[in-house]
Amino acid sequence: MAHIADGILSLPVLATGAALAVGLSALALRRAGDREIVRAAVLASVFFAGSLIAVPVGPSSVHLMFGGLMGLILGPVALPAVLAALGLQLMLFGFGGVTTLGVNAVNIALPGFVAALALRGAIGRAGPGGAAVLAGVVSALAVLGTGGLVALSLALSSPDFVPAARVMILTYLPLAVVEAAVGAAAAGYLHRARPGEWLGQRAPA
Amino acid sequence: MMRLLALLLVVLLPSAAEAHRLRVFAAAEAQGLAGHAFFVGGGRAAGAALTIVDAAGAVVFTGTTGPDGAFRWTGPGAGFVVTVNAGDGHVATARVGLPDVAAAPLADPLAATLRQEIAPLLARIDALEHRLWFTDIVAGVFLLIGGAGGLLWATGRRT
């Protein structure tokens, strides 16, 4: 699904994805503190293992991506976390491709980061129930954003993919519902276990 | 957080036999070829676009895989490239009898029988080569955690 293989995307799409992934990762890591690095490793592990479980849907297969959750907890560091996890999935299992690593990482991490950025303030102010619901919304938006970006990557590369890309967005809808449930459950737990700290903020000293 | 992670790992790892890479397995038959498309570790790719190109580069068949991801094509020739496209960035190709297997041995009845007998074995080997190994998954998780530790150590800060 979001693991686009080598030899499909056109050079401009690949180059843009790689440049965005490297540039934004470098920026994010430069600003990241110790806590962010540890959190990034934990969530990268969750993404790495969790996204290995795929369910066949028609000619394709879908898996959880935790994009919204990573955006909420990690902020911009979600991108290097996804990049590291995708790199390992490529090395160990051959998922995705070397040239598409950047595009895939941006497709997965960026929508979650943007959605989290938009709703973070509201989540911070909300009660436990409200925070869980809003985190679910962020997770769903992240999945739909990823679906849109994957479709866009394919459509920009070759017009042959346009009908397929349209069908593919439909497979993302059930996934968005499942991700919303997972995101809401995780956020509800974090809101109780780590109040005030899990939204990428430092714990009050 | 750690409790949540532990819970996630316990829930996810034992069932992590499903995954995410399209593969196509194809074996030559007496006339033509047969095989199936699957995602590494799990589900078959049903209804995916299928193209068979012969040794000369001419497209001899276009269609889709069956409900169980399988396909069979009958026709002359000895070398083919099979391509399966799930339509969303998952594409896989397999080469059958290129270029060392000539047409002559295929016509030999003994060779044809042998070919038929070993086809399930070849499919089994292909499936074993392309499954997810639990040790690889655990290695990946700990590489990520170790990488973060290394990064923290290299930057010389304390958590």
Short mmCIF file of C-alpha atoms in Angstrom, two decimals:
data_model
loop_
_atom_site.label_atom_id
_atom_site.label_comp_id
_atom_site.label_asym_id
_atom_site.label_seq_id
_atom_site.Cartn_x
_atom_site.Cartn_y
_atom_site.Cartn_z
CA MET A 1 0.00 0.00 0.00
CA ALA A 2 2.18 2.79 1.15
CA HIS A 3 5.26 0.73 0.33
CA ILE A 4 5.68 1.80 -3.28
CA ALA A 5 8.27 -0.40 -5.02
CA ASP A 6 11.19 0.62 -7.24
CA GLY A 7 10.65 1.28 -10.91
CA ILE A 8 7.13 2.72 -10.74
CA LEU A 9 7.46 6.39 -9.89
CA SER A 10 8.97 8.98 -12.21
CA LEU A 11 12.26 10.70 -11.44
CA PRO A 12 10.83 14.13 -10.44
CA VAL A 13 8.50 12.48 -7.91
CA LEU A 14 11.35 10.35 -6.51
CA ALA A 15 13.71 13.32 -6.30
CA THR A 16 11.13 15.54 -4.58
CA GLY A 17 10.32 12.81 -2.07
CA ALA A 18 13.97 12.09 -1.30
CA ALA A 19 14.85 15.78 -0.94
CA LEU A 20 11.86 16.42 1.36
CA ALA A 21 12.62 13.34 3.48
CA VAL A 22 16.33 14.13 3.92
CA GLY A 23 15.87 17.88 4.42
CA LEU A 24 12.97 17.70 6.86
CA SER A 25 14.57 14.79 8.78
CA ALA A 26 17.79 16.76 9.21
CA LEU A 27 15.85 19.81 10.42
CA ALA A 28 13.73 17.73 12.81
CA LEU A 29 16.69 15.81 14.26
CA ARG A 30 18.75 18.95 14.77
CA ARG A 31 16.00 20.37 16.95
CA ALA A 32 15.19 17.10 18.73
CA GLY A 33 16.10 16.68 22.38
CA ASP A 34 16.97 13.45 24.17
CA ARG A 35 13.36 12.71 25.06
CA GLU A 36 12.24 13.09 21.46
CA ILE A 37 14.93 10.67 20.27
CA VAL A 38 13.87 8.00 22.77
CA ARG A 39 10.19 8.50 21.93
CA ALA A 40 11.01 8.38 18.22
CA ALA A 41 12.77 5.02 18.65
CA VAL A 42 9.86 3.55 20.60
CA LEU A 43 7.28 4.71 18.04
CA ALA A 44 9.49 3.73 15.12
CA SER A 45 9.53 0.22 16.65
CA VAL A 46 5.74 0.25 16.96
CA PHE A 47 5.44 1.36 13.34
CA PHE A 48 8.04 -1.16 12.18
CA ALA A 49 6.36 -4.15 13.80
CA GLY A 50 2.76 -2.94 13.48
CA SER A 51 2.91 -2.14 9.79
CA LEU A 52 4.15 -5.66 9.02
CA ILE A 53 0.66 -7.00 9.64
CA ALA A 54 -1.24 -6.53 6.42
CA VAL A 55 -4.74 -7.60 5.52
CA PRO A 56 -5.50 -8.39 1.88
CA VAL A 57 -8.15 -6.11 0.35
CA GLY A 58 -8.92 -6.99 -3.26
CA PRO A 59 -5.76 -6.89 -5.36
CA SER A 60 -3.89 -4.97 -2.68
CA SER A 61 -3.30 -5.24 1.07
CA VAL A 62 -3.50 -2.67 3.83
CA HIS A 63 -1.80 -2.26 7.18
CA LEU A 64 -1.82 0.17 10.11
CA MET A 65 0.54 3.15 9.78
CA PHE A 66 0.23 5.03 13.11
CA GLY A 67 0.78 8.29 11.18
CA GLY A 68 -1.55 10.38 13.36
CA LEU A 69 -0.20 8.92 16.59
CA MET A 70 3.40 9.60 15.55
CA GLY A 71 2.51 13.15 14.49
CA LEU A 72 0.90 13.80 17.87
CA ILE A 73 3.62 12.28 20.04
CA LEU A 74 6.71 13.07 17.97
CA GLY A 75 5.81 16.12 15.92
CA PRO A 76 8.38 16.67 13.16
CA VAL A 77 10.57 13.80 14.47
CA ALA A 78 7.91 11.43 13.07
CA LEU A 79 9.58 11.74 9.67
CA PRO A 80 13.07 10.45 10.63
CA ALA A 81 11.36 7.77 12.76
CA VAL A 82 9.37 6.53 9.76
CA LEU A 83 12.44 6.80 7.54
CA ALA A 84 14.48 4.60 9.90
CA ALA A 85 11.69 2.01 10.23
CA LEU A 86 11.09 1.90 6.46
CA GLY A 87 14.83 1.54 5.88
CA LEU A 88 14.88 -1.50 8.17
CA GLN A 89 11.80 -3.01 6.52
CA LEU A 90 13.57 -2.62 3.20
CA MET A 91 16.83 -4.14 4.47
CA LEU A 92 15.26 -7.06 6.33
CA PHE A 93 12.23 -7.88 4.17
CA GLY A 94 12.66 -6.08 0.87
CA PHE A 95 9.47 -4.02 1.33
CA GLY A 96 9.21 -0.88 -0.75
CA GLY A 97 12.34 0.16 -2.62
CA VAL A 98 15.64 2.00 -2.28
CA THR A 99 14.71 4.85 -4.61
CA THR A 100 11.20 5.20 -3.15
CA LEU A 101 12.33 5.34 0.49
CA GLY A 102 12.01 9.14 0.65
CA VAL A 103 8.62 9.30 -1.09
CA ASN A 104 7.19 6.53 1.09
CA ALA A 105 8.46 8.13 4.33
CA VAL A 106 7.01 11.52 3.37
CA ASN A 107 3.70 9.94 2.29
CA ILE A 108 3.35 8.18 5.65
CA ALA A 109 4.73 10.75 8.08
CA LEU A 110 3.82 14.16 6.67
CA PRO A 111 -0.03 13.97 6.76
CA GLY A 112 0.08 12.80 10.40
CA PHE A 113 2.40 15.64 11.36
CA VAL A 114 0.25 18.26 9.62
CA ALA A 115 -3.02 16.90 11.07
CA ALA A 116 -1.48 16.73 14.54
CA LEU A 117 -0.15 20.28 14.22
CA ALA A 118 -3.63 21.52 13.31
CA LEU A 119 -5.47 19.82 16.19
CA ARG A 120 -2.77 19.73 18.85
CA GLY A 121 -3.93 22.86 20.66
CA ALA A 122 -7.51 21.61 20.83
CA ILE A 123 -6.34 18.21 22.14
CA GLY A 124 -4.21 19.88 24.80
CA ARG A 125 -7.24 21.79 26.08
CA ALA A 126 -9.71 18.89 25.84
CA GLY A 127 -10.62 16.44 28.59
CA PRO A 128 -9.63 12.75 28.39
CA GLY A 129 -12.66 11.80 26.28
CA GLY A 130 -12.35 14.76 23.96
CA ALA A 131 -8.61 14.21 23.52
CA ALA A 132 -9.20 10.58 22.53
CA VAL A 133 -11.87 11.54 19.99
CA LEU A 134 -9.69 14.30 18.51
CA ALA A 135 -6.68 11.95 18.34
CA GLY A 136 -8.93 9.52 16.46
CA VAL A 137 -9.77 12.31 14.01
CA VAL A 138 -6.06 13.10 13.56
CA SER A 139 -5.35 9.39 12.90
CA ALA A 140 -8.14 9.14 10.32
CA LEU A 141 -7.00 12.35 8.59
CA ALA A 142 -3.42 11.02 8.53
CA VAL A 143 -4.53 7.82 6.77
CA LEU A 144 -6.63 9.70 4.22
CA GLY A 145 -3.77 12.15 3.67
CA THR A 146 -1.38 9.24 3.09
CA GLY A 147 -3.85 7.67 0.66
CA GLY A 148 -4.09 10.97 -1.17
CA LEU A 149 -0.32 11.39 -1.34
CA VAL A 150 0.25 7.80 -2.56
CA ALA A 151 -2.41 8.32 -5.23
CA LEU A 152 -0.82 11.67 -6.15
CA SER A 153 2.66 10.10 -6.37
CA LEU A 154 1.32 7.43 -8.73
CA ALA A 155 -0.83 9.82 -10.79
CA LEU A 156 2.03 12.31 -11.22
CA SER A 157 4.31 9.50 -12.37
CA SER A 158 2.05 7.96 -14.98
CA PRO A 159 -1.51 8.70 -16.14
CA ASP A 160 -2.02 4.91 -16.35
CA PHE A 161 -2.29 4.85 -12.58
CA VAL A 162 -5.12 7.40 -12.26
CA PRO A 163 -8.04 4.89 -12.26
CA ALA A 164 -6.13 2.54 -9.93
CA ALA A 165 -5.34 5.43 -7.61
CA ARG A 166 -9.03 6.28 -7.37
CA VAL A 167 -9.93 2.70 -6.43
CA MET A 168 -7.11 2.65 -3.91
CA ILE A 169 -8.46 5.61 -1.98
CA LEU A 170 -11.56 3.49 -1.29
CA THR A 171 -9.40 0.83 0.37
CA TYR A 172 -8.07 3.55 2.69
CA LEU A 173 -11.53 4.38 4.07
CA PRO A 174 -11.94 1.22 6.22
CA LEU A 175 -8.30 1.60 7.28
CA ALA A 176 -8.99 5.19 8.40
CA VAL A 177 -11.79 3.91 10.67
CA VAL A 178 -9.52 1.26 12.25
CA GLU A 179 -6.64 3.73 12.66
CA ALA A 180 -9.00 6.22 14.29
CA ALA A 181 -9.98 3.58 16.87
CA VAL A 182 -6.32 2.66 17.54
CA GLY A 183 -5.29 6.33 17.74
CA ALA A 184 -8.16 7.19 20.09
CA ALA A 185 -7.39 4.23 22.39
CA ALA A 186 -3.68 5.10 22.54
CA ALA A 187 -4.37 8.79 23.13
CA GLY A 188 -6.91 8.01 25.84
CA TYR A 189 -4.32 5.87 27.62
CA LEU A 190 -1.53 8.44 27.22
CA HIS A 191 -3.78 11.22 28.44
CA ARG A 192 -4.20 9.34 31.71
CA ALA A 193 -0.68 7.91 31.99
CA ARG A 194 1.33 10.94 30.82
CA PRO A 195 -0.86 14.01 31.16
CA GLY A 196 0.73 17.10 29.69
CA GLU A 197 3.75 15.24 28.38
CA TRP A 198 2.74 13.09 25.44
CA LEU A 199 1.98 15.87 22.96
CA GLY A 200 5.67 16.32 22.26
CA GLN A 201 6.01 18.55 25.30
CA ARG A 202 8.54 18.16 28.04
CA ALA A 203 7.34 16.99 31.43
CA PRO A 204 6.98 19.76 33.98
CA ALA A 205 10.23 19.57 35.93
CA MET B 1 4.16 4.10 27.39
CA MET B 2 6.32 1.02 27.92
CA ARG B 3 3.29 -0.96 29.07
CA LEU B 4 1.45 0.10 25.95
CA LEU B 5 4.43 -0.88 23.80
CA ALA B 6 4.73 -4.24 25.55
CA LEU B 7 1.03 -4.85 25.00
CA LEU B 8 1.33 -3.89 21.33
CA LEU B 9 4.30 -6.21 20.85
CA VAL B 10 2.56 -9.12 22.56
CA VAL B 11 -0.54 -8.60 20.43
CA LEU B 12 1.25 -7.94 17.17
CA LEU B 13 4.30 -10.17 17.01
CA PRO B 14 2.82 -13.67 17.13
CA SER B 15 0.46 -12.83 14.27
CA ALA B 16 3.07 -10.98 12.25
CA ALA B 17 3.00 -13.61 9.54
CA GLU B 18 1.14 -11.19 7.29
CA ALA B 19 2.98 -8.53 5.45
CA HIS B 20 3.54 -6.23 2.67
CA ARG B 21 5.39 -7.08 -0.45
CA LEU B 22 3.94 -8.42 -3.66
CA ARG B 23 5.57 -11.50 -5.17
CA VAL B 24 4.67 -13.53 -8.19
CA PHE B 25 5.52 -17.22 -8.46
CA ALA B 26 5.42 -18.82 -11.91
CA ALA B 27 6.52 -22.24 -13.18
CA ALA B 28 6.68 -23.57 -16.72
CA GLU B 29 4.23 -26.26 -17.74
CA ALA B 30 4.36 -28.58 -20.76
CA GLN B 31 2.58 -25.86 -22.71
CA GLY B 32 2.65 -22.41 -21.17
CA LEU B 33 2.95 -21.59 -17.48
CA ALA B 34 1.06 -21.35 -14.20
CA GLY B 35 1.56 -19.65 -10.86
CA HIS B 36 0.14 -17.23 -8.34
CA ALA B 37 0.67 -13.73 -6.92
CA PHE B 38 0.93 -13.28 -3.15
CA PHE B 39 1.91 -10.78 -0.50
CA VAL B 40 4.95 -11.92 1.46
CA GLY B 41 3.85 -13.95 4.45
CA GLY B 42 0.16 -13.96 3.74
CA GLY B 43 -2.71 -13.14 1.43
CA ARG B 44 -2.97 -13.80 -2.27
CA ALA B 45 -3.39 -10.87 -4.66
CA ALA B 46 -6.82 -11.41 -6.19
CA GLY B 47 -7.85 -9.63 -9.40
CA ALA B 48 -4.47 -7.98 -9.92
CA ALA B 49 -3.44 -7.00 -13.45
CA LEU B 50 -1.35 -9.72 -15.11
CA THR B 51 0.90 -9.43 -18.16
CA ILE B 52 2.93 -12.20 -19.80
CA VAL B 53 5.71 -11.22 -22.20
CA ASP B 54 7.58 -13.80 -24.27
CA ALA B 55 11.33 -14.07 -24.91
CA ALA B 56 11.06 -11.80 -27.95
CA GLY B 57 9.47 -9.07 -25.84
CA ALA B 58 5.99 -9.43 -27.31
CA VAL B 59 3.00 -9.32 -24.97
CA VAL B 60 1.28 -12.72 -25.26
CA PHE B 61 -1.31 -12.32 -22.53
CA THR B 62 -2.95 -9.59 -20.47
CA GLY B 63 -5.62 -10.25 -17.86
CA THR B 64 -6.10 -10.50 -14.12
CA THR B 65 -5.30 -13.06 -11.43
CA GLY B 66 -8.14 -15.25 -10.14
CA PRO B 67 -9.91 -14.91 -6.77
CA ASP B 68 -7.11 -16.92 -5.15
CA GLY B 69 -4.37 -14.94 -6.91
CA ALA B 70 -3.64 -17.84 -9.27
CA PHE B 71 -3.22 -17.78 -13.04
CA ARG B 72 -2.59 -20.31 -15.83
CA TRP B 73 -1.74 -19.60 -19.43
CA THR B 74 -1.40 -22.10 -22.25
CA GLY B 75 0.60 -21.31 -25.33
CA PRO B 76 3.81 -22.00 -27.22
CA GLY B 77 7.25 -20.69 -26.29
CA ALA B 78 9.95 -21.33 -23.71
CA GLY B 79 10.86 -18.09 -21.98
CA PHE B 80 8.48 -15.61 -20.36
CA VAL B 81 8.42 -12.65 -18.03
CA VAL B 82 5.30 -12.49 -15.86
CA THR B 83 4.34 -9.14 -14.34
CA VAL B 84 1.63 -8.65 -11.72
CA ASN B 85 0.49 -5.13 -10.81
CA ALA B 86 -1.81 -4.60 -7.82
CA GLY B 87 -2.39 -1.05 -9.03
CA ASP B 88 -1.18 0.90 -6.01
CA GLY B 89 2.58 0.75 -6.31
CA HIS B 90 2.91 -2.99 -5.77
CA VAL B 91 4.44 -4.60 -8.83
CA ALA B 92 6.24 -7.94 -9.06
CA THR B 93 7.84 -9.83 -11.92
CA ALA B 94 8.98 -13.42 -12.36
CA ARG B 95 11.11 -14.94 -15.11
CA VAL B 96 10.25 -18.41 -16.33
CA GLY B 97 12.76 -20.42 -18.30
CA LEU B 98 14.88 -17.50 -19.43
CA PRO B 99 17.16 -18.13 -21.18
CA ASP B 100 18.78 -21.47 -20.24
CA VAL B 101 15.74 -23.69 -20.70
CA ALA B 102 15.31 -24.35 -24.38
CA ALA B 103 12.12 -25.49 -26.03
CA ALA B 104 13.41 -28.99 -26.74
CA PRO B 105 13.61 -30.38 -23.15
CA LEU B 106 10.09 -29.11 -22.52
CA ALA B 107 8.79 -31.41 -25.20
CA ASP B 108 10.54 -34.38 -23.54
CA PRO B 109 7.84 -36.30 -21.62
CA LEU B 110 10.20 -37.17 -18.74
CA ALA B 111 11.26 -33.54 -18.35
CA ALA B 112 7.62 -32.46 -18.49
CA THR B 113 6.69 -34.95 -15.75
CA LEU B 114 9.63 -33.85 -13.60
CA ARG B 115 8.65 -30.26 -14.08
CA GLN B 116 5.13 -31.03 -12.93
CA GLU B 117 6.37 -32.95 -9.90
CA ILE B 118 8.74 -30.28 -8.66
CA ALA B 119 6.36 -27.34 -9.27
CA PRO B 120 4.80 -27.55 -5.76
CA LEU B 121 8.29 -27.84 -4.27
CA LEU B 122 9.42 -24.73 -6.12
CA ALA B 123 6.33 -22.90 -4.89
CA ARG B 124 7.07 -24.03 -1.33
CA ILE B 125 10.71 -22.89 -1.54
CA ASP B 126 9.61 -19.53 -2.94
CA ALA B 127 7.12 -19.11 -0.09
CA LEU B 128 9.80 -20.03 2.50
CA GLU B 129 12.28 -17.58 1.01
CA HIS B 130 9.74 -14.83 1.14
CA ARG B 131 8.19 -15.06 4.54
CA LEU B 132 8.68 -12.87 7.56
CA TRP B 133 11.03 -14.32 10.10
CA PHE B 134 10.30 -13.56 13.74
CA THR B 135 14.02 -13.08 14.40
CA ASP B 136 14.19 -10.40 11.70
CA ILE B 137 11.27 -8.52 13.24
CA VAL B 138 12.83 -8.63 16.71
CA ALA B 139 16.18 -7.58 15.21
CA GLY B 140 14.51 -4.60 13.53
CA VAL B 141 12.85 -3.43 16.74
CA PHE B 142 16.08 -3.63 18.69
CA LEU B 143 18.12 -2.02 15.92
CA LEU B 144 15.82 1.00 16.19
CA ILE B 145 16.12 1.14 19.99
CA GLY B 146 19.87 0.56 19.82
CA GLY B 147 20.21 3.22 17.14
CA ALA B 148 18.52 5.76 19.40
CA GLY B 149 20.82 4.74 22.24
CA GLY B 150 23.82 5.18 19.98
CA LEU B 151 22.59 8.58 18.88
CA LEU B 152 22.17 9.69 22.49
CA TRP B 153 25.61 8.37 23.40
CA ALA B 154 27.23 10.05 20.40
CA THR B 155 25.67 13.37 21.25
CA GLY B 156 27.02 12.94 24.78
CA ARG B 157 23.91 13.92 26.64
CA ARG B 158 22.12 12.32 29.54
CA THR B 159 18.44 11.50 29.58
#
